[in-house]
Amino acid sequence: MKAVATAAAETASARRRPAPTRREAGFTLLEMLVVLAIMGLLAAIIAPQVLKYLDRSRVQTAKVQVQNISQALELYRLDMGGYPSQSDGLQALVKAPVGAAAWNGPYLQRTTVLVDPWGQPYLYRNPGQHAAVDVYSHGPPGRSGDEADIGNW
């Protein structure tokens, strides 16, 4: 009988665990450093891929915006009988030039469309070198030359 009482007392005490000590309660410094190192490695691998994706999406956005501006220029040409002069520029698509009685715009709703994804205004050339008129951006900063230009040609 004594053995049964002793066994019952041992199981009851085994069920009751003492509260964890301060040493057992949290993560060690080594564990935290390992986790931070893994997160740093993941960021170093993923970040360049994300930046490359962002650069490609800006180029695609610029191409779409150039096409929209070109379409607005065609509408302007149909109404006015010609493209805006070099001095009027692309602003003629948003605000009527002086003396433009047949102007039926705005052909673009906002002037923010006239700025490329890198914050530079789109360039306009009349007469164009590649088409009747050229609308283009020099593309991402740091790239130069005609191959970096994004235009309606």
Short mmCIF file of C-alpha atoms in Angstrom, two decimals:
data_model
loop_
_atom_site.label_atom_id
_atom_site.label_comp_id
_atom_site.label_asym_id
_atom_site.label_seq_id
_atom_site.Cartn_x
_atom_site.Cartn_y
_atom_site.Cartn_z
CA MET A 1 0.00 0.00 0.00
CA LYS A 2 2.85 2.24 0.79
CA ALA A 3 4.26 1.65 -2.68
CA VAL A 4 0.97 2.73 -4.30
CA ALA A 5 0.85 5.91 -2.21
CA THR A 6 4.46 6.71 -3.08
CA ALA A 7 3.83 6.12 -6.81
CA ALA A 8 0.74 8.36 -6.69
CA ALA A 9 2.70 11.09 -4.95
CA GLU A 10 5.48 10.88 -7.54
CA THR A 11 3.05 11.18 -10.48
CA ALA A 12 1.28 14.11 -8.84
CA SER A 13 4.58 15.90 -8.33
CA ALA A 14 5.62 15.08 -11.90
CA ARG A 15 2.45 16.71 -13.19
CA ARG A 16 3.25 19.89 -11.31
CA ARG A 17 6.23 21.45 -12.98
CA PRO A 18 8.04 24.30 -11.44
CA ALA A 19 7.77 27.66 -13.24
CA PRO A 20 10.49 28.09 -15.85
CA THR A 21 13.50 29.95 -14.66
CA ARG A 22 14.63 33.15 -16.34
CA ARG A 23 17.29 31.19 -18.19
CA GLU A 24 14.75 28.84 -19.78
CA ALA A 25 12.14 31.50 -20.66
CA GLY A 26 13.54 33.15 -23.86
CA PHE A 27 15.84 32.76 -26.83
CA THR A 28 19.57 32.82 -26.46
CA LEU A 29 21.71 35.40 -28.17
CA LEU A 30 23.16 32.73 -30.42
CA GLU A 31 19.70 31.65 -31.59
CA MET A 32 18.78 35.26 -32.38
CA LEU A 33 22.02 35.77 -34.33
CA VAL A 34 21.41 32.63 -36.39
CA VAL A 35 17.89 33.80 -37.27
CA LEU A 36 19.16 37.27 -38.22
CA ALA A 37 21.90 35.77 -40.38
CA ILE A 38 19.37 33.60 -42.24
CA MET A 39 17.09 36.60 -42.78
CA GLY A 40 20.05 38.62 -44.08
CA LEU A 41 20.98 35.90 -46.55
CA LEU A 42 17.42 35.70 -47.82
CA ALA A 43 17.27 39.47 -48.26
CA ALA A 44 20.58 39.47 -50.14
CA ILE A 45 19.27 36.84 -52.55
CA ILE A 46 15.78 38.27 -53.06
CA ALA A 47 16.47 42.04 -53.18
CA PRO A 48 18.29 42.09 -56.56
CA GLN A 49 15.50 40.07 -58.15
CA VAL A 50 12.86 42.48 -56.85
CA LEU A 51 14.83 45.51 -58.07
CA LYS A 52 15.22 43.94 -61.51
CA TYR A 53 11.47 43.33 -61.62
CA LEU A 54 10.76 46.95 -60.63
CA ASP A 55 13.05 48.26 -63.36
CA ARG A 56 11.30 46.12 -65.99
CA SER A 57 7.88 47.27 -64.81
CA ARG A 58 8.92 50.93 -65.08
CA VAL A 59 10.10 50.36 -68.65
CA GLN A 60 6.78 48.69 -69.49
CA THR A 61 4.89 51.58 -67.88
CA ALA A 62 6.87 54.07 -69.97
CA LYS A 63 6.07 52.15 -73.16
CA VAL A 64 2.35 52.19 -72.36
CA GLN A 65 2.41 55.89 -71.52
CA VAL A 66 4.25 56.74 -74.76
CA GLN A 67 1.57 54.87 -76.72
CA ASN A 68 -1.21 56.73 -74.85
CA ILE A 69 0.44 60.07 -75.60
CA SER A 70 0.82 59.06 -79.26
CA GLN A 71 -2.88 58.22 -79.45
CA ALA A 72 -3.76 61.56 -77.90
CA LEU A 73 -1.54 63.26 -80.49
CA GLU A 74 -3.48 61.52 -83.26
CA LEU A 75 -6.76 62.81 -81.83
CA TYR A 76 -5.25 66.29 -81.66
CA ARG A 77 -4.13 65.99 -85.29
CA LEU A 78 -7.63 64.97 -86.40
CA ASP A 79 -9.20 67.98 -84.66
CA MET A 80 -6.55 70.58 -85.43
CA GLY A 81 -5.32 69.40 -88.84
CA GLY A 82 -1.76 68.87 -87.61
CA TYR A 83 0.38 67.99 -84.63
CA PRO A 84 1.25 70.52 -81.93
CA SER A 85 4.19 72.74 -82.78
CA GLN A 86 7.53 72.14 -81.13
CA SER A 87 7.02 75.25 -79.00
CA ASP A 88 3.53 74.15 -77.84
CA GLY A 89 4.84 70.70 -77.02
CA LEU A 90 2.90 67.99 -75.24
CA GLN A 91 1.18 70.58 -73.02
CA ALA A 92 -1.13 71.23 -76.00
CA LEU A 93 -2.76 67.88 -75.21
CA VAL A 94 -3.85 69.11 -71.78
CA LYS A 95 -4.36 72.85 -72.27
CA ALA A 96 -5.47 74.60 -75.46
CA PRO A 97 -2.70 76.52 -77.21
CA VAL A 98 -3.25 80.19 -77.95
CA GLY A 99 -5.42 80.63 -81.05
CA ALA A 100 -6.53 77.00 -81.28
CA ALA A 101 -10.23 77.41 -82.10
CA ALA A 102 -10.75 73.79 -83.20
CA TRP A 103 -9.15 72.37 -80.05
CA ASN A 104 -11.53 69.78 -78.60
CA GLY A 105 -9.53 68.61 -75.59
CA PRO A 106 -8.18 67.90 -73.15
CA TYR A 107 -6.80 64.89 -74.95
CA LEU A 108 -5.06 63.77 -71.78
CA GLN A 109 -6.77 64.21 -68.43
CA ARG A 110 -3.72 64.96 -66.27
CA THR A 111 -0.34 66.54 -66.74
CA THR A 112 1.18 63.78 -64.58
CA VAL A 113 0.89 61.50 -67.62
CA LEU A 114 3.49 63.69 -69.33
CA VAL A 115 6.14 62.61 -66.79
CA ASP A 116 7.96 59.29 -67.20
CA PRO A 117 8.26 56.74 -64.35
CA TRP A 118 11.68 58.18 -63.43
CA GLY A 119 10.28 61.67 -62.85
CA GLN A 120 11.49 63.28 -66.10
CA PRO A 121 9.13 64.88 -68.64
CA TYR A 122 8.53 63.02 -71.88
CA LEU A 123 10.31 64.62 -74.80
CA TYR A 124 8.54 65.73 -77.98
CA ARG A 125 10.05 66.36 -81.39
CA ASN A 126 8.14 67.81 -84.35
CA PRO A 127 9.09 66.89 -87.03
CA GLY A 128 10.28 63.56 -85.73
CA GLN A 129 13.33 61.56 -86.72
CA HIS A 130 11.61 58.17 -86.44
CA ALA A 131 7.96 59.03 -87.15
CA ALA A 132 5.88 62.09 -88.05
CA VAL A 133 6.41 63.21 -84.44
CA ASP A 134 8.55 61.59 -81.77
CA VAL A 135 7.49 61.09 -78.17
CA TYR A 136 10.17 59.52 -76.03
CA SER A 137 11.91 59.16 -72.69
CA HIS A 138 15.62 58.68 -72.12
CA GLY A 139 14.76 55.68 -69.93
CA PRO A 140 16.25 54.72 -66.58
CA PRO A 141 18.97 56.94 -65.11
CA GLY A 142 22.46 55.67 -65.71
CA ARG A 143 21.69 54.33 -69.16
CA SER A 144 22.56 56.47 -72.13
CA GLY A 145 22.37 56.35 -75.87
CA ASP A 146 19.59 55.70 -78.32
CA GLU A 147 19.19 52.07 -77.23
CA ALA A 148 18.05 53.23 -73.79
CA ASP A 149 15.40 55.57 -75.25
CA ILE A 150 11.80 54.48 -75.00
CA GLY A 151 9.78 56.02 -77.81
CA ASN A 152 6.89 55.69 -80.23
CA TRP A 153 9.04 54.13 -82.95
#
